[in-house]
């Protein structure tokens, strides 16, 4: 389908999304999907109740930093493209050189407020703290911003986020040389650093830097102690916000499509990373939803995975890889063959002595990973999605 016809289809479609309710709890709010795509799965989970899926892109740029597009067009473009949640996160640098000024920060807030329609479309203002060596960090849900003049190190940035009560995420992890001081852990920020980008633009960051002797960003981050969920983002720098297929996005399981509803889901790590539009991934481990803690140190864990992308992918062969801590790359405890459009159940023994976290990676075994890891590694195929982790506790 060409770009013009896809735009027409997306802009002309839509519909009501009713969030499911859990017996004995308050009813979830009705939500209108801004522009449901021509293909894609239902927003209702086949295995859990009380939330519905909203498609999000939390990392985008405009002319206010190093993007090409008019910021006044960005939120409308992402809504027309079928996204339900969208953020503008222009860079903050030093002295606003190719980065946000105070007036531009204010304008971003005005644009987000004008585009935000509670229950229909969530528009967010954020910023990307950008250090050329340490790395880039997205920050959302703050009233102000900080740059390299005010926060010149990871510790100063963490202090700023802690004071303001915002949330943050590690961007394109591994691209910059020092990798957030190799993901040095700060326990005070554990709850506020909610995200790690696994898909950025068209790239899968699982093995980024591995060929040059670095460890997987996923293992480096989670082994360090961070409890991040996993995201996918477009990181748009052009003018096609929301439209390019094959770039990252995040599926968020929200009680309601509002700023508070999305914030609650992000804080609970109730989301997944993908780089295909219209994908639905929901998963539980021994009854605990992705992003949660498993209250035992060892034992057999029963996974239930809902995986769908609508009629276009019905019956498509996929793999579910059970990722566990490793050194330079994650280990793989099991690989389960499945198909899109079905609920898959399987059991895997887990032991806290092998490491505290587990992640599910969904892949297409018919395509190769453009950034492979060790020879023969099961994740050297094409990544479709990542669940947020679960954490074992003693």
Coordinates of C-alpha atoms in Angstrom, one line a residue:
X1 CA 0.0 0.0 0.0
X2 CA 1.5 3.4 -0.9
X3 CA 1.9 6.2 1.6
X4 CA -1.0 8.3 0.3
X5 CA -3.6 5.5 0.3
X6 CA -2.4 4.4 3.8
X7 CA -2.9 7.9 5.1
X8 CA -6.4 8.0 3.6
X9 CA -7.3 4.7 5.2
X10 CA -5.9 5.6 8.6
X11 CA -7.4 9.0 8.7
X12 CA -10.8 7.8 7.6
X13 CA -11.2 5.0 10.1
X14 CA -11.9 4.9 13.7
X15 CA -14.2 3.4 16.3
X16 CA -15.1 3.0 19.9
X17 CA -12.9 1.0 22.2
X18 CA -14.6 -0.1 25.4
X19 CA -12.2 -1.0 28.1
X20 CA -13.0 -4.3 29.8
X21 CA -14.0 -4.4 33.4
X22 CA -12.9 -6.7 36.2
X23 CA -15.7 -8.2 38.3
X24 CA -15.8 -6.5 41.7
X25 CA -14.0 -3.4 40.5
X26 CA -15.0 0.0 39.2
X27 CA -15.9 0.1 35.6
X28 CA -13.2 1.3 33.3
X29 CA -13.9 4.3 31.2
X30 CA -15.0 4.2 27.6
X31 CA -12.3 5.3 25.2
X32 CA -12.5 6.3 21.6
X33 CA -9.6 5.2 19.4
X34 CA -8.3 8.2 17.5
X35 CA -7.7 6.5 14.2
X36 CA -7.7 2.7 14.2
X37 CA -5.5 1.3 11.4
X38 CA -6.8 -0.7 8.4
X39 CA -5.2 -3.8 9.9
X40 CA -4.4 -4.8 13.4
X41 CA -5.7 -6.7 16.4
X42 CA -8.6 -5.9 18.7
X43 CA -7.6 -3.7 21.7
X44 CA -9.1 -6.2 24.2
X45 CA -6.9 -8.8 25.8
X46 CA -7.8 -12.4 25.5
X47 CA -6.3 -13.3 28.9
X48 CA -6.8 -10.3 31.2
X49 CA -9.5 -7.8 32.2
X50 CA -9.7 -4.2 33.4
X51 CA -7.5 -2.5 30.8
X52 CA -7.3 -2.0 27.0
X53 CA -4.5 -1.6 24.6
X54 CA -3.4 1.8 23.5
X55 CA -0.7 2.3 20.9
X56 CA 1.9 4.9 21.9
X57 CA 5.0 6.6 20.5
X58 CA 6.8 8.4 23.3
X59 CA 9.9 9.7 21.5
X60 CA 9.6 12.3 18.6
X61 CA 11.4 15.5 17.4
X62 CA 10.6 18.7 15.6
X63 CA 12.3 21.8 14.3
X64 CA 12.6 22.9 18.0
X65 CA 15.7 20.6 18.2
X66 CA 17.2 18.6 15.3
X67 CA 14.0 17.5 13.6
X68 CA 12.7 18.7 10.2
X69 CA 9.0 19.2 11.0
X70 CA 6.8 22.0 12.2
X71 CA 5.8 21.1 15.8
X72 CA 2.3 22.4 15.1
X73 CA 1.7 19.5 12.8
X74 CA 3.1 16.7 14.9
X75 CA 0.3 15.7 17.3
X76 CA -2.3 15.8 14.5
X77 CA -0.1 13.6 12.3
X78 CA 0.3 11.0 15.0
X79 CA -3.4 11.0 15.8
X80 CA -4.3 10.6 12.1
X81 CA -1.8 7.7 11.9
X82 CA -3.7 5.7 14.4
X83 CA -1.7 6.3 17.6
X84 CA -3.6 6.8 20.8
X85 CA -0.8 8.2 22.9
X86 CA 2.0 10.5 21.5
X87 CA 4.8 12.6 23.0
X88 CA 7.0 15.3 21.7
X89 CA 10.5 15.0 23.3
X90 CA 12.9 17.5 21.7
X91 CA 16.5 17.5 22.8
X92 CA 17.8 19.6 25.7
X93 CA 21.5 20.3 25.2
X94 CA 23.7 23.1 26.4
X95 CA 22.6 26.8 26.1
X96 CA 19.7 25.6 23.8
X97 CA 22.2 25.0 21.0
X98 CA 20.1 22.8 18.7
X99 CA 17.9 22.1 21.7
X100 CA 14.9 23.4 23.6
X101 CA 14.7 26.9 24.9
X102 CA 12.3 27.9 27.7
X103 CA 9.9 29.5 25.1
X104 CA 10.0 26.3 23.0
X105 CA 9.3 24.2 26.1
X106 CA 6.3 26.4 26.8
X107 CA 5.1 26.0 23.3
X108 CA 5.4 22.2 23.4
X109 CA 3.2 22.3 26.5
X110 CA 0.6 24.5 24.7
X111 CA 0.6 22.2 21.7
X112 CA 0.2 19.1 23.8
X113 CA -2.7 20.6 25.8
X114 CA -4.5 21.7 22.6
X115 CA -4.2 18.2 21.2
X116 CA -5.0 16.3 24.4
X117 CA -8.5 14.8 24.5
X118 CA -9.1 12.8 27.7
X119 CA -10.5 9.3 26.8
X120 CA -9.7 9.8 23.1
X121 CA -6.1 10.9 22.6
X122 CA -3.3 11.4 25.1
X123 CA -0.8 14.1 24.1
X124 CA 2.3 14.4 26.2
X125 CA 5.1 16.9 26.6
X126 CA 8.6 15.6 27.4
X127 CA 12.2 16.2 26.6
X128 CA 15.3 14.2 25.7
X129 CA 18.3 15.0 27.9
X130 CA 21.2 14.6 25.5
X131 CA 24.8 14.0 26.5
X132 CA 27.2 13.1 23.7
X133 CA 29.1 10.5 25.7
X134 CA 26.8 9.4 28.6
X135 CA 23.7 8.9 26.4
X136 CA 20.2 10.2 26.0
X137 CA 17.3 10.0 28.5
X138 CA 13.7 10.8 27.8
X139 CA 11.8 12.5 30.7
X140 CA 8.0 12.8 30.8
X141 CA 5.5 14.3 33.3
X142 CA 7.5 17.2 34.6
X143 CA 6.6 20.9 34.7
X144 CA 10.0 22.0 33.6
X145 CA 13.1 20.7 31.9
X146 CA 16.8 20.4 32.6
X147 CA 19.8 20.5 30.2
X148 CA 23.5 19.9 30.3
X149 CA 24.0 23.2 32.0
X150 CA 21.8 22.2 35.0
X151 CA 22.4 18.5 34.9
X152 CA 25.8 17.6 33.5
X153 CA 26.1 14.1 34.8
X154 CA 23.9 11.0 35.3
X155 CA 23.7 11.6 39.1
X156 CA 22.7 15.2 38.6
X157 CA 20.0 14.2 36.1
X158 CA 18.7 11.5 38.5
X159 CA 18.6 14.0 41.3
X160 CA 16.6 16.4 39.1
X161 CA 14.1 13.6 38.1
X162 CA 13.7 12.6 41.7
X163 CA 13.0 16.2 42.8
X164 CA 10.4 16.8 40.1
X165 CA 8.6 13.5 40.4
X166 CA 8.8 12.8 36.7
X167 CA 9.5 9.5 35.0
X168 CA 12.3 8.6 32.5
X169 CA 13.7 6.1 30.1
X170 CA 17.1 5.1 28.6
X171 CA 17.1 5.9 24.9
X172 CA 18.8 3.9 22.1
X173 CA 20.9 2.2 24.7
X174 CA 24.5 1.5 23.6
X175 CA 24.7 4.1 20.9
X176 CA 26.7 6.6 23.0
X177 CA 30.1 5.5 24.3
X178 CA 29.7 5.5 28.1
X179 CA 26.2 3.9 28.1
X180 CA 24.8 5.8 31.1
X181 CA 28.0 5.0 33.0
X182 CA 27.4 1.4 32.0
X183 CA 23.9 1.6 33.5
X184 CA 25.3 2.3 37.0
X185 CA 22.4 1.7 39.4
X186 CA 20.8 4.4 41.5
X187 CA 18.3 2.8 43.9
X188 CA 16.6 6.1 44.6
X189 CA 15.5 6.2 40.9
X190 CA 14.4 2.6 40.5
X191 CA 10.7 3.4 40.4
X192 CA 11.0 6.5 38.2
X193 CA 13.3 5.1 35.5
X194 CA 10.5 3.1 33.8
X195 CA 11.7 2.4 30.3
X196 CA 14.5 1.0 28.1
X197 CA 14.2 1.3 24.4
X198 CA 14.6 -2.0 22.6
X199 CA 13.3 -0.8 19.2
X200 CA 14.4 2.7 18.1
X201 CA 13.5 3.6 14.5
X202 CA 14.1 0.3 12.7
X203 CA 16.7 -1.1 15.0
X204 CA 16.6 -3.9 17.6
X205 CA 19.0 -2.9 20.4
X206 CA 19.2 -6.4 22.0
X207 CA 22.8 -6.9 20.8
X208 CA 23.9 -3.4 20.1
X209 CA 27.6 -3.0 20.7
X210 CA 28.1 -6.7 21.2
X211 CA 30.3 -7.1 18.1
X212 CA 32.7 -4.5 19.6
X213 CA 33.0 -6.2 22.9
X214 CA 30.2 -4.6 24.9
X215 CA 27.4 -6.6 26.6
X216 CA 23.8 -6.6 25.6
X217 CA 22.1 -3.3 26.7
X218 CA 19.2 -5.4 28.0
X219 CA 21.4 -7.6 30.3
X220 CA 23.6 -4.6 31.3
X221 CA 20.5 -2.6 32.4
X222 CA 18.5 -5.3 34.1
X223 CA 21.6 -7.0 35.7
X224 CA 22.6 -3.6 37.2
X225 CA 19.4 -3.6 39.1
X226 CA 17.1 -1.3 37.1
X227 CA 13.5 -2.3 36.8
X228 CA 12.7 -0.8 33.5
X229 CA 9.9 -1.9 31.2
X230 CA 10.7 -2.2 27.5
X231 CA 9.6 0.3 24.8
X232 CA 9.7 0.8 21.1
X233 CA 9.9 4.3 19.6
X234 CA 9.9 6.0 16.2
X235 CA 12.4 8.7 17.3
X236 CA 11.0 10.7 14.3
X237 CA 13.2 13.4 13.0
X238 CA 11.4 14.0 9.7
X239 CA 7.8 15.0 9.0
X240 CA 6.0 11.7 8.9
X241 CA 5.2 11.4 12.6
X242 CA 3.3 8.1 13.2
X243 CA 3.3 6.8 9.7
X244 CA 6.4 4.9 8.8
X245 CA 5.8 1.2 9.1
X246 CA 8.5 -1.0 10.7
X247 CA 9.6 1.6 13.3
X248 CA 9.3 1.2 17.0
X249 CA 6.2 1.8 19.1
X250 CA 4.9 0.9 22.5
X251 CA 1.8 -1.0 23.4
X252 CA 0.4 0.3 26.7
X253 CA -2.3 -1.5 28.8
X254 CA -4.2 1.3 30.3
X255 CA -7.3 1.5 32.5
X256 CA -8.2 4.7 30.6
X257 CA -6.6 6.7 27.8
X258 CA -5.8 9.8 29.8
X259 CA -2.6 11.3 31.0
X260 CA -3.1 9.8 34.4
X261 CA -4.1 6.5 33.0
X262 CA -1.0 6.3 30.8
X263 CA 1.2 7.4 33.7
X264 CA -0.2 4.7 35.9
X265 CA 0.5 2.0 33.2
X266 CA 4.0 3.3 32.7
X267 CA 4.8 3.2 36.4
X268 CA 3.4 -0.3 36.6
X269 CA 5.6 -1.4 33.6
X270 CA 2.3 -2.6 32.0
X271 CA 3.6 -2.2 28.4
X272 CA 5.5 -3.9 25.6
X273 CA 7.9 -2.9 22.8
X274 CA 7.2 -3.7 19.2
X275 CA 8.1 -2.4 15.7
X276 CA 5.0 -3.4 13.8
X277 CA 1.7 -1.5 14.0
X278 CA -1.5 -3.1 15.3
X279 CA 0.2 -5.8 17.4
X280 CA -1.4 -7.0 20.6
X281 CA 0.8 -8.6 23.2
X282 CA -0.4 -9.5 26.7
X283 CA 1.3 -12.0 29.0
X284 CA 1.2 -13.3 32.5
X285 CA 3.6 -15.5 34.5
X286 CA 1.9 -17.7 37.2
X287 CA -1.0 -15.2 37.1
X288 CA 1.3 -12.1 37.4
X289 CA 1.1 -9.6 34.5
X290 CA 4.2 -8.4 32.7
X291 CA 6.0 -5.8 34.7
X292 CA 5.3 -7.4 38.0
X293 CA 7.1 -9.4 40.6
X294 CA 6.9 -13.2 41.1
X295 CA 6.8 -13.9 44.8
X296 CA 9.1 -16.9 44.9
X297 CA 12.7 -17.7 44.4
X298 CA 12.4 -20.8 42.3
X299 CA 9.8 -23.1 40.7
X300 CA 7.8 -23.9 37.5
X301 CA 6.3 -20.7 36.0
X302 CA 3.2 -21.0 33.8
X303 CA 3.3 -18.4 31.0
X304 CA 0.1 -17.4 29.2
X305 CA 0.7 -15.2 26.1
X306 CA -1.9 -13.5 23.9
X307 CA -0.4 -12.6 20.6
X308 CA -2.3 -11.1 17.7
X309 CA -2.1 -8.7 14.8
X310 CA -5.5 -9.2 13.2
X311 CA -6.3 -10.9 9.9
X312 CA -3.1 -9.9 8.1
X313 CA -1.0 -12.1 10.4
X314 CA -3.5 -14.8 11.2
X315 CA -1.6 -18.1 11.5
X316 CA 1.8 -16.5 10.9
X317 CA 4.6 -18.7 12.5
X318 CA 6.4 -16.9 15.3
X319 CA 8.7 -17.8 18.2
X320 CA 8.5 -16.9 21.8
X321 CA 12.0 -16.8 23.4
X322 CA 12.3 -16.9 27.2
X323 CA 15.2 -14.5 28.0
X324 CA 17.2 -14.8 31.2
X325 CA 20.2 -13.0 32.6
X326 CA 23.5 -13.7 30.9
X327 CA 26.9 -11.9 30.8
X328 CA 27.5 -10.5 27.3
X329 CA 24.1 -11.6 26.0
X330 CA 20.9 -12.9 27.6
X331 CA 20.6 -16.6 28.0
X332 CA 17.5 -18.3 26.5
X333 CA 15.7 -20.7 28.8
X334 CA 13.3 -22.0 26.1
X335 CA 12.0 -21.3 22.6
X336 CA 8.3 -21.9 22.0
X337 CA 6.9 -22.2 18.5
X338 CA 3.5 -20.5 18.1
X339 CA 1.3 -18.6 15.6
X340 CA -0.1 -15.1 15.6
X341 CA -3.8 -15.0 16.5
X342 CA -3.7 -17.5 19.4
X343 CA -3.2 -17.8 23.1
X344 CA -0.1 -19.8 23.9
X345 CA 0.6 -21.5 27.3
X346 CA 3.8 -23.1 28.4
X347 CA 5.8 -23.8 31.6
X348 CA 9.4 -22.9 32.3
X349 CA 11.4 -23.6 35.5
X350 CA 13.0 -20.4 36.9
X351 CA 15.5 -20.0 39.7
X352 CA 16.5 -16.7 41.4
X353 CA 20.1 -18.0 41.6
X354 CA 20.3 -17.7 37.8
X355 CA 19.3 -14.1 38.0
X356 CA 16.2 -12.0 39.0
X357 CA 14.5 -11.2 35.7
X358 CA 12.8 -12.9 32.8
X359 CA 11.6 -11.3 29.5
X360 CA 9.7 -12.7 26.6
X361 CA 10.9 -11.9 23.1
X362 CA 8.6 -12.5 20.1
X363 CA 10.4 -13.1 16.8
X364 CA 9.9 -14.0 13.2
X365 CA 12.1 -17.0 12.5
X366 CA 11.9 -16.5 8.8
X367 CA 13.9 -13.3 8.9
X368 CA 17.4 -12.5 10.2
X369 CA 18.4 -10.1 12.9
X370 CA 20.3 -7.3 11.2
X371 CA 22.4 -6.8 14.4
X372 CA 23.1 -10.4 15.5
X373 CA 24.7 -11.6 18.7
X374 CA 26.9 -14.7 19.4
X375 CA 26.9 -17.3 16.7
X376 CA 24.0 -19.6 17.0
X377 CA 22.1 -17.5 19.5
X378 CA 18.4 -18.1 19.3
X379 CA 17.7 -14.3 19.1
X380 CA 19.6 -13.9 15.8
X381 CA 16.2 -13.8 14.1
X382 CA 14.0 -10.8 13.5
X383 CA 12.6 -9.3 16.6
X384 CA 8.8 -8.5 16.6
X385 CA 8.2 -7.6 20.3
X386 CA 9.5 -7.7 23.8
X387 CA 7.4 -8.0 26.9
X388 CA 8.3 -5.9 29.9
X389 CA 10.2 -8.1 32.5
X390 CA 9.1 -10.0 35.5
X391 CA 11.2 -10.1 38.6
X392 CA 11.7 -13.0 40.9
X393 CA 11.8 -12.2 44.6
X394 CA 13.0 -14.3 47.5

